[in-house]
Amino acid sequence: MPKVRYILLWWILMVLSTVNNAAAQGLMIRNYNVKDGLANATVYAAVQDKEGFIWFSTPTGVSKFDGKRFRNYSRKDGLTDNDVVKLSADSKGRVWFSTLNGLPSFFWNYTIHTGQNDSSLHVDARGQYMQYMFEDYAGFIWFLNTNNRIIQYSGKKTTYDKLGALSTDLFYFLRNDTIFKPLQPYFNLNDLKDVNNPDQKISSVCPFPLDQVSIQRVREHPVIIVDNNLYTYSNKEAVCFFRGTDWGIRDEISNICVDNDNLWIGTPRALYYLKGFFRGEKKSAKLLQNHYITSLLKDKDGNIWITTFGDGVYNIPYKNFYFNYLDNTNGLYSHSIFSIGKDEKTGTLLIGQNAGVLNTMDSNNRFRQFNLDTTSGRNSILSILPYKPNEMLIGSDNGLFTFNTVSQKPLLLKRVKTLKDVDITPSGKIRIATKNQVISGDDYIVPKEDELITSIACINDSAYYVGTNAGLFYGDDVSHTLKIRTTKPALHLSIKDLKWIDDELWVGTSDHGLYVLRKDNSVDTHLSTADKLVSDICQQLYYDGIGRLYVATNKGVSVIDVKTKTLIRNITSNDGLMSDDARSVFYQQGILYIATSNGLSYFNDAKMPVDTVPPTIYLNHVRYGDSTYLPGKEFVLMYQRKASFEVEFGAIAYDLPELVEYQYNFSSDTSSGWITTMSNIVPFPDLQPETYQLQIRARKYRSNWSQPVVVTVTILPRWYQQWWARGIVILLGLILVAFVLRDVIRRIQQGEMRKTEYNRRIAELEAKALTNQMNPHFIFNSLNSVQHLIMEKEEKQALNFLADFATLMRQMLNNSRKSFISLEEEIAFLTRYIELEKIRFANVFTYQFVLQDDLKDYTIYIPPMIIQPIVENAIKHGLAPKNGSGRLEVKLVLREDMLYCSVDDDGIGWERANEIKSGRLVKHESTALSVIRERLQIIKSFNGNVGKLEIIDKFKSGFGNKEGTLVEILIPIVKML
């Protein structure tokens, strides 16, 4: 929204009669300029189109304004030229642009139409621009260019020299007023003489006041401006109705505006406002001095628009004509006002301000200032009350005064420090409330040291109420004390003002609204913001004597019906006050005066304007995904995945546009009813294929809701979103599911079969392993060893051998029935086996187990009968054939979820052992090792862990001169803490 500058213009309305009197009055005016969005500070013309938009022509294009936003158009947007000198709006809603290149163009249906995009506008303009425009009864547009040639636009084509190749003048159109209607209200001419209309009468006499016939003529016929005189023009007569020199206007008149009973005159140096001109009132106001006025426009709402050369656009809202304003720019000492009162007999208005200054304005609107209180520090005039005939009682921070409205003389009654409030009893006795005491005239003083006194209200001649920052107190002339009459919490709030009305006490609080108390001090009514009170912070209460209480607050004034104790209305700056910070109110003879921190507003309260007409709502554009569309009532769009449908809209409102609110309703939305927003953009993300209806409406401050704008949106599905495509997808999905289920069942069956086969093979392999676990030669040789020991009379050693041999056989049989055994059991088994082998081979080798320290932290389980066959091969085929002693090492290391085991001997080596075993140089692998490989492969198929077995001949594999065999095996394990 443009940041609008508000300017308070003041004028002197000269009332010409036997005695010249001057009346001061103020007028609020807004200024729009480039920083607000206007295309240029120089504005040639303004026009309002059929929808209600205000258009402005400038040297750099045109601006369309809705009251809140400017939309600018230039050559890049379709204009034939940026320098647009005139604007016209026809009956079909088209806005015509007159540019210096003479090419016709207009805005209609959201598009600028020119000869480039509209063949009906093709014409050779001969370099002359369209100076005047008319519309005939058929809706055809007629132009008169600067070369006095006529061009016609029929809607289908544009014709140059429509009436022949002869030049003509403006009078041709004016005298044929039954055919042509001008698209501008006035024309600037040098002379009124029409040589082709010799019978026309010209009257140069300008009578005033105008009779009804003359007024009707002004309203129905075009106006001709000749120098600084105004004429109404018809084919029969031209009659003068205004002469500028009679009104003190010496400059040439450039433009005019007829505003009901008022007349506006624009000149190159100022703007003149002739208030009540058509009612016979001779009051003129000179505004915007030293401003070149280029055009004047009254819009449909009654607002006045003034375009200038170099100073932008000025706007006077219609409601400001109903208000009068006073501040330091037109007679007051300052803009801040604390109190107000008026003497009914003399009509003198008294205005109390800071610095002890009292302003008076008499019935002839003459101002005077009186400095009542010259005390340093705070010395504002806080209270003005009627006292005696022709006298007003005035209370200031530091004293009490009277003011004689006839002699215009103030008189000090009493010096009082920190005065807060004053009231007068029915018999005329004065009671004064100061910060810490109550003074009853010259009779007595009632001190109050603990609380801060803020206000006083007399019940009768002997009793009164006192308001403080700690609540309500009661006093009388008998006790000379202030007492609490009730303990109710509502009466112990901070109080700002009191009023005794019809045997009831009205209490204005600092932040809890308004209370009404009965005679017994019970609460009758409480009014707050919950009851639409404008604010809970009350600053002053004023009773007008005819049933209305005015509550001045920090956010405006609330008017209360005293009888029904209900809110009548609120009055704020939105309604025309100079500020919401209201400090004092006064009412007399239909005029309501409201004093604020920014000046005084006064007006006829019965004629306060209220705009209840809803605003015109419009669509700006529509976006879907990455595409933008011109406004329309129906949109058919192809579905886009994750695309947002967005509508931008606005409302035409020239008064308080920032308070316009919107409501929208979107069908198929999960929410119900209307959604209220202050934003003018509404997004709808990821709309699915369907038909939707969007309704948008708006309302201005205190207006009704407008008729909704309805937009129908149809999102079409892609081919894959059609019912038949979805049916095919569902069918294919069912077929796929059937195939998958069939495959799953087949895999389960095959898995069961494999499992059965694996179990069978494992059983066979375990049997083989058991068979091969103890070589028959080992058993035969072991028994021979026992025999040898017996023959050598070593019965004890033979018995020990047989016992270990039996234990080993029993342990071997137990392990063969288990899938996993602990690592400790495996090491014990291997140790017993190796010890027996040492005895059998006469201790020709030594052995050791090397275990990783980390193995101590876990309980490790491994498949049984995996390591023993490797150890047996190492002893039998590696160490036994060796000449001399040998060494055997079994190393166990934990590697993640596998156990690394290496069996290392320094025997004759793998290749040499195979040679001896087979009797020829052929590599050979024992049956036991083949079984181990098969078992590792079977275990892999069940748990996925890949075991490994590798046999290394150290002499052949780069271990230097070392002989022997190294067997490495990775064994799948189960690890437990």
mmCIF file of N, CA and C in Angstrom, residues 9 233 306 436 486 552:
data_model
loop_
_atom_site.group_PDB
_atom_site.id
_atom_site.type_symbol
_atom_site.label_atom_id
_atom_site.label_comp_id
_atom_site.label_asym_id
_atom_site.label_seq_id
_atom_site.Cartn_x
_atom_site.Cartn_y
_atom_site.Cartn_z
ATOM 1 N N LEU A 9 -4.920 21.301 5.163
ATOM 2 C CA LEU A 9 -5.030 22.580 4.468
ATOM 3 C C LEU A 9 -6.045 23.468 5.179
ATOM 4 N N TYR A 233 -22.789 25.394 -22.475
ATOM 5 C CA TYR A 233 -22.853 25.489 -23.932
ATOM 6 C C TYR A 233 -23.872 24.513 -24.475
ATOM 7 N N ILE A 306 -7.167 15.721 -7.293
ATOM 8 C CA ILE A 306 -6.514 16.885 -7.897
ATOM 9 C C ILE A 306 -5.173 16.445 -8.450
ATOM 10 N N ASN A 436 -3.825 15.513 46.428
ATOM 11 C CA ASN A 436 -3.886 14.901 47.758
ATOM 12 C C ASN A 436 -4.917 15.534 48.701
ATOM 13 N N THR A 486 -17.874 0.840 50.176
ATOM 14 C CA THR A 486 -18.059 -0.574 49.824
ATOM 15 C C THR A 486 -16.707 -1.257 49.708
ATOM 16 N N ALA A 552 -14.323 9.442 26.521
ATOM 17 C CA ALA A 552 -13.101 9.722 25.778
ATOM 18 C C ALA A 552 -12.019 8.745 26.226
#
